[in-house]
CSV table of C-alpha atoms in Angstrom, one decimal:
chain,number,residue,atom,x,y,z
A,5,UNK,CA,-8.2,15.5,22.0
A,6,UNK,CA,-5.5,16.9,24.6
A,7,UNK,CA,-2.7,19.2,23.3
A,8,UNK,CA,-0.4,17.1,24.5
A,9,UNK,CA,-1.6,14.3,22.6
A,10,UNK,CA,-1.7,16.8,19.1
A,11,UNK,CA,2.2,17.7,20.2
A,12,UNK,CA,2.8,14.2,20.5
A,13,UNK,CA,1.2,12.9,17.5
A,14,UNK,CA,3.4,15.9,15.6
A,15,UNK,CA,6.5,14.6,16.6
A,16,UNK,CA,5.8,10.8,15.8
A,17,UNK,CA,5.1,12.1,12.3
A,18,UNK,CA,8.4,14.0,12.1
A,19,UNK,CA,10.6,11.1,13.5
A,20,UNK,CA,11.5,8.1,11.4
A,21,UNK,CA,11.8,4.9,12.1
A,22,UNK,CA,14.1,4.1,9.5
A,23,UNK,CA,14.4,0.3,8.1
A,24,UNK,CA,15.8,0.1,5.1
A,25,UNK,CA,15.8,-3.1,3.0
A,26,UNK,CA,17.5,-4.2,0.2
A,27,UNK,CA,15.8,-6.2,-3.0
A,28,UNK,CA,18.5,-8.9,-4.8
A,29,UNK,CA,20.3,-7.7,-7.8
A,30,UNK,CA,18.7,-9.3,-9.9
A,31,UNK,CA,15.5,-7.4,-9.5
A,32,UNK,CA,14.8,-5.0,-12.0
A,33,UNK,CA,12.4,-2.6,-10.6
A,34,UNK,CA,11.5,-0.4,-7.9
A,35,UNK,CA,8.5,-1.1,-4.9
A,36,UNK,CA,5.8,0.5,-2.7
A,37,UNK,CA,5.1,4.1,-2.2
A,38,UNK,CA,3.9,1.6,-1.9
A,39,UNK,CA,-6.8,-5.3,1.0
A,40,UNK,CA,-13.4,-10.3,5.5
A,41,UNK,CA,-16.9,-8.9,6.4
A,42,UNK,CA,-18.2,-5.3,5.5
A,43,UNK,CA,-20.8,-3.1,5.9
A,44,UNK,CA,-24.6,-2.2,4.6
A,45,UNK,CA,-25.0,0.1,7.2
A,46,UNK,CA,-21.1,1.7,6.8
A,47,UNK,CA,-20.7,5.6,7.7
A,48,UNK,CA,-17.5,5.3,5.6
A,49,UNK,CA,-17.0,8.5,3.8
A,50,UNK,CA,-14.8,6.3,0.9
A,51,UNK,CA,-14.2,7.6,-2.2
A,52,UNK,CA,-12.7,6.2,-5.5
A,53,UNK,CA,-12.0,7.2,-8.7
A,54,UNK,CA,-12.5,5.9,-12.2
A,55,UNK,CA,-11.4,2.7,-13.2
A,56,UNK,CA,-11.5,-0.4,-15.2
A,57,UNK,CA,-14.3,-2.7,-13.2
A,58,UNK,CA,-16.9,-3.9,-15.2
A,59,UNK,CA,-20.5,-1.9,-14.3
A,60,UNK,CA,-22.5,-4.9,-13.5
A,61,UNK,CA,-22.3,-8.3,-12.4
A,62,UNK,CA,-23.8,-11.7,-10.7
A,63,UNK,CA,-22.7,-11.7,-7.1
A,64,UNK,CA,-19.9,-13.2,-6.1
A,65,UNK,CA,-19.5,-15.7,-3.1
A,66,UNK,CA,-17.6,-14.8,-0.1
A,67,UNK,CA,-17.8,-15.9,3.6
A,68,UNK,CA,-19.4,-18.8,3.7
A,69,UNK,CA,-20.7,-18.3,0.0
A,70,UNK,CA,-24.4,-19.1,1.5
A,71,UNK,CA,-26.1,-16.3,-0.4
A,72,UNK,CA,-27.9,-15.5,3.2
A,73,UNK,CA,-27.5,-11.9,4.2
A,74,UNK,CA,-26.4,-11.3,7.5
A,75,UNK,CA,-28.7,-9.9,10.1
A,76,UNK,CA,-27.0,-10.1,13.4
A,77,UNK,CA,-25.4,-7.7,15.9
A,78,UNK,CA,-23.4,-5.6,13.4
A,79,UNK,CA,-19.6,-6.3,13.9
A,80,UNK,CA,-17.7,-2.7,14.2
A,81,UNK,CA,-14.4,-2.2,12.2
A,82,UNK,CA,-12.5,0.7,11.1
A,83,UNK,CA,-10.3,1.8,8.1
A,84,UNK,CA,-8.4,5.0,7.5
A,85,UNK,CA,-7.8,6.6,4.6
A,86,UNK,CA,-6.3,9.1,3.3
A,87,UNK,CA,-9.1,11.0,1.4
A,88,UNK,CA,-8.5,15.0,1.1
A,89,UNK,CA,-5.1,16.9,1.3
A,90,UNK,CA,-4.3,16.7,-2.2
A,91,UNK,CA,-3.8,12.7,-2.3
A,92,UNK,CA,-6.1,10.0,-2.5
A,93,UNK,CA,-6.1,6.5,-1.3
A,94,UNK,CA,-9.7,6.1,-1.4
A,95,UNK,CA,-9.9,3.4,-4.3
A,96,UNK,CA,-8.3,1.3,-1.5
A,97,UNK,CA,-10.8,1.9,1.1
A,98,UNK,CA,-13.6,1.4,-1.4
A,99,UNK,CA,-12.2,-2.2,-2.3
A,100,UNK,CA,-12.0,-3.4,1.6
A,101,UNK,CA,-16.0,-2.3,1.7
A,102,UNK,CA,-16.6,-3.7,-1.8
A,103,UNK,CA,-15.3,-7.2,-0.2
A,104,UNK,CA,-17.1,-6.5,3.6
A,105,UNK,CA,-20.3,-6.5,1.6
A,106,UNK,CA,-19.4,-9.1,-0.3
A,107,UNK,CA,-19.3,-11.1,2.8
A,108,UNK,CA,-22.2,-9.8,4.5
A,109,UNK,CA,-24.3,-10.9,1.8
A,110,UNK,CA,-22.9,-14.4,2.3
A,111,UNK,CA,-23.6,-14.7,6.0
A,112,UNK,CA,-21.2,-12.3,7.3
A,113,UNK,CA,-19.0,-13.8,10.0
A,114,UNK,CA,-20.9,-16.3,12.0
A,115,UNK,CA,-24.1,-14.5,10.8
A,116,UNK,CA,-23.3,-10.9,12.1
A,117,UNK,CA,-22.8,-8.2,9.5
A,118,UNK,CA,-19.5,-6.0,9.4
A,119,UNK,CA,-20.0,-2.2,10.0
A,120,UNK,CA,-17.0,-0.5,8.2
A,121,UNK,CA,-16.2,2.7,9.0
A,122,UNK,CA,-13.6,4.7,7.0
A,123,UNK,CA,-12.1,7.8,8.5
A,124,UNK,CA,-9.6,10.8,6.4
A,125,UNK,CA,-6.1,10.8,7.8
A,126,UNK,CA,-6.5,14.4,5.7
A,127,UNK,CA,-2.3,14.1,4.9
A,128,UNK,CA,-2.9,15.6,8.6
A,129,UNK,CA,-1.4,14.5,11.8
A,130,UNK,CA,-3.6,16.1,13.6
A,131,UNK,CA,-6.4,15.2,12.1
A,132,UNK,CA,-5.2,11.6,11.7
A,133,UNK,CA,-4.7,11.3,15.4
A,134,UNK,CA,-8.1,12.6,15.7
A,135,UNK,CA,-9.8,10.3,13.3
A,136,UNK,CA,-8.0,7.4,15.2
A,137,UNK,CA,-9.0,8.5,18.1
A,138,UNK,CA,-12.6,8.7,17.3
A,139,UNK,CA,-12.4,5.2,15.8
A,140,UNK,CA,-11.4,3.5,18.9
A,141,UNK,CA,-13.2,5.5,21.6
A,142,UNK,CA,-16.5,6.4,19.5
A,143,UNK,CA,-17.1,3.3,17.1
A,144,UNK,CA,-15.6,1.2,19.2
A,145,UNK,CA,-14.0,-1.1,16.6
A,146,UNK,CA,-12.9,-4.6,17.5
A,147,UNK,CA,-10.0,-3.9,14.4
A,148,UNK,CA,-8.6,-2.0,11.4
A,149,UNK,CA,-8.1,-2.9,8.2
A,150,UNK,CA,-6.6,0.6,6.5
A,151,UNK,CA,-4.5,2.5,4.2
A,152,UNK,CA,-3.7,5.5,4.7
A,153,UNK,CA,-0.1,7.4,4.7
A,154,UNK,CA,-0.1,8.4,8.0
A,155,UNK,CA,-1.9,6.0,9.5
A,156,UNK,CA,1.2,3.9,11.0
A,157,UNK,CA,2.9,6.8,12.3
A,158,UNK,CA,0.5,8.5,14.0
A,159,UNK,CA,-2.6,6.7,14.3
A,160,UNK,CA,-0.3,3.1,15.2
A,161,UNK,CA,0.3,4.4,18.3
A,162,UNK,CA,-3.2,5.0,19.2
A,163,UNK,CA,-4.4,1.8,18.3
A,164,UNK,CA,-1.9,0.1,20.3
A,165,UNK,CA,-2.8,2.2,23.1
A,166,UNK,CA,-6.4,0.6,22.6
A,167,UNK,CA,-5.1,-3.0,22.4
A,168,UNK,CA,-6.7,-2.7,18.7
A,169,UNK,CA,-4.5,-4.4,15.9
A,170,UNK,CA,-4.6,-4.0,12.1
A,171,UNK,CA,-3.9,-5.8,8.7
A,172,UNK,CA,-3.4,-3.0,7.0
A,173,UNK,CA,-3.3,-3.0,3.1
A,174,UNK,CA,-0.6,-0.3,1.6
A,175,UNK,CA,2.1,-0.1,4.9
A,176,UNK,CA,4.0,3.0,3.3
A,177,UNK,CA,5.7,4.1,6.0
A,178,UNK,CA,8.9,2.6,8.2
A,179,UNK,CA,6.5,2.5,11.0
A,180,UNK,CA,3.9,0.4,9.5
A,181,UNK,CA,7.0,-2.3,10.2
A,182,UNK,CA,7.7,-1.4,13.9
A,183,UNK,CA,4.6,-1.1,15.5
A,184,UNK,CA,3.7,-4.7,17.4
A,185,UNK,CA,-0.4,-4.0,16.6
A,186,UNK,CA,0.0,-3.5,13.0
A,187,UNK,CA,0.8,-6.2,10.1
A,188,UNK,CA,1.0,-5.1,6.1
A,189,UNK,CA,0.7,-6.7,3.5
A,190,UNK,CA,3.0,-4.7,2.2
A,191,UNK,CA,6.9,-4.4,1.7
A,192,UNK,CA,7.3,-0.7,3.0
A,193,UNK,CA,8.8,2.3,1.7
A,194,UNK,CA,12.0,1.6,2.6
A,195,UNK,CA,12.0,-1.7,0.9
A,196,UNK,CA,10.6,-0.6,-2.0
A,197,UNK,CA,12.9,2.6,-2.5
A,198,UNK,CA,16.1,-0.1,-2.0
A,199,UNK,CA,14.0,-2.5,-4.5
A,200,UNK,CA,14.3,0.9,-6.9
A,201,UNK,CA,18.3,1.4,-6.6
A,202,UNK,CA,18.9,-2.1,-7.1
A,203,UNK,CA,17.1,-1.8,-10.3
A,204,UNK,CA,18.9,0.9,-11.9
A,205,UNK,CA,22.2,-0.6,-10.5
A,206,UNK,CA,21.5,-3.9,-12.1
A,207,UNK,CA,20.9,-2.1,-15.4
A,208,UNK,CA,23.9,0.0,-15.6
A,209,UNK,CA,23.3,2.7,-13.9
A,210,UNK,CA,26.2,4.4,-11.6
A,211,UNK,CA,24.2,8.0,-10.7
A,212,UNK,CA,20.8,7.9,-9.9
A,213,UNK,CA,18.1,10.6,-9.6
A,214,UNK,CA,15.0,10.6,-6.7
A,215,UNK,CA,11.7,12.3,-7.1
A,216,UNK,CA,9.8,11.9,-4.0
A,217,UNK,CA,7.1,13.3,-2.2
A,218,UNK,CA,7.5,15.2,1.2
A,219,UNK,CA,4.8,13.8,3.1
A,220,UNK,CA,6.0,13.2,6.7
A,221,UNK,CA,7.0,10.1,7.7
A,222,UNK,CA,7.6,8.6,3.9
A,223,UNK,CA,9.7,11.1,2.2
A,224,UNK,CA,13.1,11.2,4.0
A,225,UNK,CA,12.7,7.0,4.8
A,226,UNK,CA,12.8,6.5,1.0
A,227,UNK,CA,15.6,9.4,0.6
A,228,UNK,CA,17.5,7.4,3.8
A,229,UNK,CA,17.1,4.1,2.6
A,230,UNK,CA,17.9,5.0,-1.3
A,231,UNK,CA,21.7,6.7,-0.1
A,232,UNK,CA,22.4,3.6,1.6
A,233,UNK,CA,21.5,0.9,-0.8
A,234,UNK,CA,23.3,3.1,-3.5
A,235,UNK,CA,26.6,3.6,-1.6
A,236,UNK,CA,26.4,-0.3,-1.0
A,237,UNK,CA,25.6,-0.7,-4.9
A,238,UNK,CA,28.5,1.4,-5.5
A,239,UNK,CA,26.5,4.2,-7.1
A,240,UNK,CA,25.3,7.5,-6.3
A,241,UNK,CA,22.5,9.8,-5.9
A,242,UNK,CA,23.3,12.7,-7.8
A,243,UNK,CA,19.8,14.6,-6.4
A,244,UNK,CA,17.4,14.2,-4.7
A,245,UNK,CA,13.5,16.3,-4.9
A,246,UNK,CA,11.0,16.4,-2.4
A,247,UNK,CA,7.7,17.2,-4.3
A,248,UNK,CA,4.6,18.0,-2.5
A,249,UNK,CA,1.7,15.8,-3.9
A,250,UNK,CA,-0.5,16.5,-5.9
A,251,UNK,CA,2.2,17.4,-8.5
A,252,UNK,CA,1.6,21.1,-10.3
A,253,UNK,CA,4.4,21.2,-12.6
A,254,UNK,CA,5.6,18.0,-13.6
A,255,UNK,CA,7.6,19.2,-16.6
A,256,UNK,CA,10.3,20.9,-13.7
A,257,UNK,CA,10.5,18.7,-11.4
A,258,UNK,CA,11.8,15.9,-14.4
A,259,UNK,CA,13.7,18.7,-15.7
A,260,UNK,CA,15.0,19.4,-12.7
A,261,UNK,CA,16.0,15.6,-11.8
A,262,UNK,CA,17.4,15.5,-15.5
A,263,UNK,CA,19.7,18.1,-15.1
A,264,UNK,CA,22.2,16.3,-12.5
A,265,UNK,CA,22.8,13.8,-15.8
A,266,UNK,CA,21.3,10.5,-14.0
A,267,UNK,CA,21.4,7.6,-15.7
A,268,UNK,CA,18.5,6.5,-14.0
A,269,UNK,CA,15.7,8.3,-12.4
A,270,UNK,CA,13.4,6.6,-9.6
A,271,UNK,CA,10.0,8.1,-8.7
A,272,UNK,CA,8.2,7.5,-5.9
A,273,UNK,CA,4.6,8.9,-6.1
A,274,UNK,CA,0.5,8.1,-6.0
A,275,UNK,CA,-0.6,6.9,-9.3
A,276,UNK,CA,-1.8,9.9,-10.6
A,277,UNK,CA,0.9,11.9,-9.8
A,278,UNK,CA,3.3,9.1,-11.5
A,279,UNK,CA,1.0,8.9,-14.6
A,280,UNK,CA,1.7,13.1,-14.9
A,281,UNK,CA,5.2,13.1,-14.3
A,282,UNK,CA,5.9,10.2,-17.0
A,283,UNK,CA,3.8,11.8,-19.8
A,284,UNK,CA,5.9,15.1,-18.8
A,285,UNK,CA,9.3,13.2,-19.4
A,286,UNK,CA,8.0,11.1,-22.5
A,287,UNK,CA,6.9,15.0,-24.0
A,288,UNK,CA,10.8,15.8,-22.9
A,289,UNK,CA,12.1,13.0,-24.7
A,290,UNK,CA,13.8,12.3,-21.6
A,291,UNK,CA,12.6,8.0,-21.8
A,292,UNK,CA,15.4,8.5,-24.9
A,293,UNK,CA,18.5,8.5,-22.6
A,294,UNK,CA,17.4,8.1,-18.9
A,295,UNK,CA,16.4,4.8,-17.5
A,296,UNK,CA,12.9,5.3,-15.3
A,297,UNK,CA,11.6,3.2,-12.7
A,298,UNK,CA,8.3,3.5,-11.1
A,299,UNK,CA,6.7,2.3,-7.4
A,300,UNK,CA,4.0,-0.3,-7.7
A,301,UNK,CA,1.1,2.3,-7.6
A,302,UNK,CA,1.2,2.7,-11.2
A,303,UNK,CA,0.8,-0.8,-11.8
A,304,UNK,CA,-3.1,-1.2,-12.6
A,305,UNK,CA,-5.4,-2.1,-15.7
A,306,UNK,CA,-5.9,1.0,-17.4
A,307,UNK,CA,-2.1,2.7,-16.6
A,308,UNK,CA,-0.7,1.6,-20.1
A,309,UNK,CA,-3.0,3.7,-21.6
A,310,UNK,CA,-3.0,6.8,-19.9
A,311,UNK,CA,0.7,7.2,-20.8
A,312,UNK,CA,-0.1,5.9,-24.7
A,313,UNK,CA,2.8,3.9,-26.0
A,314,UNK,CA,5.4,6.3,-25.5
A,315,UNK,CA,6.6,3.6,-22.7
A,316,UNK,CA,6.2,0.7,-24.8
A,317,UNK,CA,9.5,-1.6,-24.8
A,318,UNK,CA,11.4,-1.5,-21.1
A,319,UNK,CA,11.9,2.3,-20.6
A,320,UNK,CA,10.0,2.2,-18.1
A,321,UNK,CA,9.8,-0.8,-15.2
A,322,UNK,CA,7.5,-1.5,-12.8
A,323,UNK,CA,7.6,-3.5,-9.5
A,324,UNK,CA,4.4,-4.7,-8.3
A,325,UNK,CA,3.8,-7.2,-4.8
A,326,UNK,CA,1.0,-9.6,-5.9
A,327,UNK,CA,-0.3,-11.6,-8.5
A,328,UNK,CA,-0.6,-10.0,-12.2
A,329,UNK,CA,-3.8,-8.3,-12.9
A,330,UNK,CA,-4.7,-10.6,-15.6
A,331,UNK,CA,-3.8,-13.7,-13.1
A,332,UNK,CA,-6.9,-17.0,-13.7
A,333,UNK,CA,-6.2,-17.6,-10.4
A,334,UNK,CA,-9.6,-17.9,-7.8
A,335,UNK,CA,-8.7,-15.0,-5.8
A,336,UNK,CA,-7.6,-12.6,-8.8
A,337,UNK,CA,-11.3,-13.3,-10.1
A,338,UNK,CA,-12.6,-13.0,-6.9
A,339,UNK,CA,-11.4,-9.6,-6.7
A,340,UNK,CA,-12.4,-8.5,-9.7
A,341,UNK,CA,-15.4,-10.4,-9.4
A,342,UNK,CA,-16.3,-8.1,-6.1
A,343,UNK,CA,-15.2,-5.3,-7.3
A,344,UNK,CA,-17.2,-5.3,-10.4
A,345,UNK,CA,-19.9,-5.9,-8.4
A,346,UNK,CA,-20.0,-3.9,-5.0
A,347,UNK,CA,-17.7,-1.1,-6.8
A,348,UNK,CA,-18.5,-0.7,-9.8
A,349,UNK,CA,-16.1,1.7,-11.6
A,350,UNK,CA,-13.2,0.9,-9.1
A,351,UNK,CA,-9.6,0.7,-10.6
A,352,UNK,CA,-8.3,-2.6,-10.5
A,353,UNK,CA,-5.0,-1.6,-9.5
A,354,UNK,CA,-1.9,-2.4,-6.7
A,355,UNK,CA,-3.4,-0.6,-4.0
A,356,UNK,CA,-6.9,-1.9,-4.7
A,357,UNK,CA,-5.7,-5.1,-4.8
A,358,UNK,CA,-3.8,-4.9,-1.3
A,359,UNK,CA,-6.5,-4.1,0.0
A,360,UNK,CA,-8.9,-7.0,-1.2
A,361,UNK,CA,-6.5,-8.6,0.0
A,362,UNK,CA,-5.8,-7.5,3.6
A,363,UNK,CA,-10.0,-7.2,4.2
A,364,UNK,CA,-9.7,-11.2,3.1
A,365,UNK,CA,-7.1,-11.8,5.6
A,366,UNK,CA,-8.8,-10.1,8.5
A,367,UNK,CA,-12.5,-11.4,7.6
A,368,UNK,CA,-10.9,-14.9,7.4
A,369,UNK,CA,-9.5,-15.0,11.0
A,370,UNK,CA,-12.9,-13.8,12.3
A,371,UNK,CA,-14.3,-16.0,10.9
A,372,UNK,CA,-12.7,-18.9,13.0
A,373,UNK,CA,-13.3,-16.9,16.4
A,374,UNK,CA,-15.4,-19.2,18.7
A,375,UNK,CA,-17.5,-17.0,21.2
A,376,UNK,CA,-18.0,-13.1,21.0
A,377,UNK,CA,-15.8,-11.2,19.0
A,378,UNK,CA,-14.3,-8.9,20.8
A,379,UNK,CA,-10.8,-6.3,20.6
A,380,UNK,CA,-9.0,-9.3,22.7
A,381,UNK,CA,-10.7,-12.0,20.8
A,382,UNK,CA,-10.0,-10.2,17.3
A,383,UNK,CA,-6.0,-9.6,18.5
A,384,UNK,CA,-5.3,-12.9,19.6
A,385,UNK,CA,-6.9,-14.2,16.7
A,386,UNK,CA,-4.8,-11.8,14.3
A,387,UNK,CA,-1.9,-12.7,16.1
A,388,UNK,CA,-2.4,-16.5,15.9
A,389,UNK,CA,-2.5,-16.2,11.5
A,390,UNK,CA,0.2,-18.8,10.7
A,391,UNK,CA,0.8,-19.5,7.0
A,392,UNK,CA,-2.3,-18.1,5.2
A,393,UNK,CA,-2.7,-19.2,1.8
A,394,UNK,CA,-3.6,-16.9,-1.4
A,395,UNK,CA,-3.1,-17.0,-5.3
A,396,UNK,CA,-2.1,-13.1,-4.5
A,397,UNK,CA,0.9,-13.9,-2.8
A,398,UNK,CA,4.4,-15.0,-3.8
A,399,UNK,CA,4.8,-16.8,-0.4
A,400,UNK,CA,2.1,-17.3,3.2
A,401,UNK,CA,1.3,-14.7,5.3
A,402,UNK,CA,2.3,-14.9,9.2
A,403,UNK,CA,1.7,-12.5,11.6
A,404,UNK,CA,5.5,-11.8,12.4
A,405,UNK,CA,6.9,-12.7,16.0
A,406,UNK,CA,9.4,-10.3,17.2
A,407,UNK,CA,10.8,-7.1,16.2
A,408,UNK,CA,11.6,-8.1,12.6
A,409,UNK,CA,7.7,-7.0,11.6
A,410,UNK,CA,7.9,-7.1,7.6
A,411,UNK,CA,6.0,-10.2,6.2
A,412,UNK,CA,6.1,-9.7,2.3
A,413,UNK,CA,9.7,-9.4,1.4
A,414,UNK,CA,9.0,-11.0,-2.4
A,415,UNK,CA,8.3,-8.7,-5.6
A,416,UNK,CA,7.3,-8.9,-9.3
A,417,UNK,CA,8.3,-7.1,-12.4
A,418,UNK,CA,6.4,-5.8,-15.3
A,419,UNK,CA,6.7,-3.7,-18.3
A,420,UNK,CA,4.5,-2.4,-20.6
A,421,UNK,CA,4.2,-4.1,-23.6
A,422,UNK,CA,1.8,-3.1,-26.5
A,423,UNK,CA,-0.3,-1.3,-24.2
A,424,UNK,CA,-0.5,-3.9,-21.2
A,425,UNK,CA,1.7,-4.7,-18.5
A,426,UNK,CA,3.5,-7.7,-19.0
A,427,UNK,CA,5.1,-9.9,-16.2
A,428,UNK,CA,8.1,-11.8,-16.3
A,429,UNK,CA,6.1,-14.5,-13.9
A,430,UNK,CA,8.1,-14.7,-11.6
A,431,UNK,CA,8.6,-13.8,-7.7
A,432,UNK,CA,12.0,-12.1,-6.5
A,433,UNK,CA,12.8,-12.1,-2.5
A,434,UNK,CA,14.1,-9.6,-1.0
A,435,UNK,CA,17.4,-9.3,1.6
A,436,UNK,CA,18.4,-6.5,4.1
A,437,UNK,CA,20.2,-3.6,4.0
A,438,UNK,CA,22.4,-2.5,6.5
A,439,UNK,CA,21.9,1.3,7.1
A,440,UNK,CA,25.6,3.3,7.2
């Protein structure tokens, strides 16, 4: 790759494209730190860590559900990931393949088999613009489905470059909601750190602490868009502290947001680091006179029971974007029901789930491509998705027209409750913000 191109990739990272959004008052949680055909044949370097998917069982039925394997010309997509640099969003990355496979063991699309290939974003810019890069001029993929953090900001621009467009399942960033080539299925940072505000605000709370992390391109679009919605709320953020992830010492950084006297303290963070930064309040005693809220990545199966029952009874809410985890809906068991099989060991969790969910989407619209599937077949054909339907979602999926790019503006709320997440069943929409 040019310098030029690494100097340009640098600054894209560093400059945000700010959006915030506002979630209704009477919300009571936070949102995002925030997913089809696969591949056999896959050089996807995915990775996933332990989970609640069952270890074995009977295949499910995707595609066509003809039980036929594919054997055609192999079908090249790509996925990004973040996948070393401290984070992880490989569980994600695993789940897209899970369902790719899935489908190529029911015909793939139109009898050709989907190669999925997952690159590392490394929390990099530079290595993100290079793993793009090598995606669209050495695989030569006909589209993305990915999740990755800097994905939109630096690798967007590359795709669109390419003519290549993406569903793309997690959408952290501002960008993933600017950039014409790139649909989420997401609600964006910005969104979801407004969704958090309004939480705390509609609980009480006047001052309001922020841990968040200082990855480029997320951090200060989640600082930005909390201040505004606060001032609007007529509340305040007493502090604010950028963490890098991968948390190290979770007891001072809640210490630390504690000490400005919040009344409520919203964390934006990857599951794991939420998981050690709630046991390190709970071991405080700090769930005894601070409100918490948490992003949707802590919403998954086995969550309530890595932080025990200290945050049994409302101490702690949780937004999530899709359908609840224990859902009987067909595409909640579908998920599982792939991920059980072609991953087993996978978390069932938010990001795994937008993910299944975005790979459904994209493997969908192939499917209903007449003649060879190409990048201007696969665009016009992503662009033309008009009110797809899914138990997952609170409302249909469009591929947005104009600048206004953010598709899911609905949310959930859960608690935990004897050891489980518990829903309140419903869908709350969410309303703009107007930055100060």
């Amino acid at each position: 790759m040019a310098r030029h191109e690494l100097q340009n990739a640098r600054h894209r990272v560093t400059r945000i494209l700010w959006n915030p959004l506002r979630v209704a008052p009477v919300l009571l949680l936070a949102a995002v730190v925030a997913a089809g055909c696969g591949s056999s044949g896959s050089s996807s370097s995915t990775s996933s860590s332990s989970g609640s998917s069952g270890a074995t069982a009977s295949a499910p039925k995707c595609g066509d559900g003809s039980g036929k394997p594919a054997s055609g010309t192999p079908i090249q997509v790509g996925g990004m990931s973040t996948l070393t640099g401290g984070v992880s969003t490989g569980e994600g990355s695993a789940t897209a393949k899970a369902y790719f496979e899935c489908v190529n063991a029911n015909g793939g699309i139109n009898g050709h088999p989907i190669q999925y290939t997952v690159v590392d974003d490394g929390l990099n810019p530079a290595k993100a613009a290079q793993s793009a890069t090598s995606l669209v001029n050495d695989t030569k993929v006909v589209g993305i489905v990915g999740g990755s953090y800097l994905e939109c900001a630096v690798a967007g621009p590359i795709y669109q470059k390419a003519h290549v467009f993406e569903v793309e399942g997690v959408g952290a960033t501002a960008q993933c909601l600017t950039n014409p080539n790139i649909v989420t299925t997401s609600m964006g940072s910005p969104l979801s750190a407004s969704a958090m505000i309004d939480a705390a605000t509609a609980e009480g709370a006047k001052k309001i602490a922020l841990l968040v992390p200082n990855t480029p391109g997320l951090g200060d679009a989640v600082q930005a868009a909390s201040e505004a919605t606060a001032k609007q709320d007529g509340a305040t953020i007493v502090k604010t502290t950028q963490y890098q992830p991968g948390v190290q010492d979770a007891t001072s950084l809640v210490l630390s947001a504690a000490s400005a006297n919040p009344d409520a303290i919203a964390i934006t963070a990857i599951k794991s680091d939420l998981v050690t930064l709630l046991n390190a309040a709970a071991q405080q005693g700090l769930k005894n006179r601070i409100k918490f809220i948490a992003i949707n990545q802590i919403y998954g199966a086995g969550v309530p029971s890595q932080l025990g029952s200290a945050w049994d009874g409302g101490r702690l809410k949780v937004q999530h974007q899709w359908a609840p985890i224990g859902a009987d809906t067909p595409d909640v068991k579908l998920w599982k029901a792939v991920v059980a099989k072609y991953a087993p060991g996978a978390p069932l969790d938010e990001l795994s789930e937008g993910m299944f969910l975005a790979a459904k989407i994209f493997a969908d619209t192939l499917a209903k491509i007449h003649g060879p599937i190409t990048r201007a077949s696969v665009g016009q054909a992503l662009q033309s998705i008009s009110n797809y339907q899914s138990d997952m979602l609170c409302a249909p999926f469009s591929w947005p027209k104009g600048t206004n790019r953010l598709v899911n503006n609905e949310t959930r709320i859960a608690e935990i409750d004897n050891g489980a997440y518990k829903d309140d069943g419903g869908c709350h929409k969410v309303t703009p913000v107007t930055a100060p």
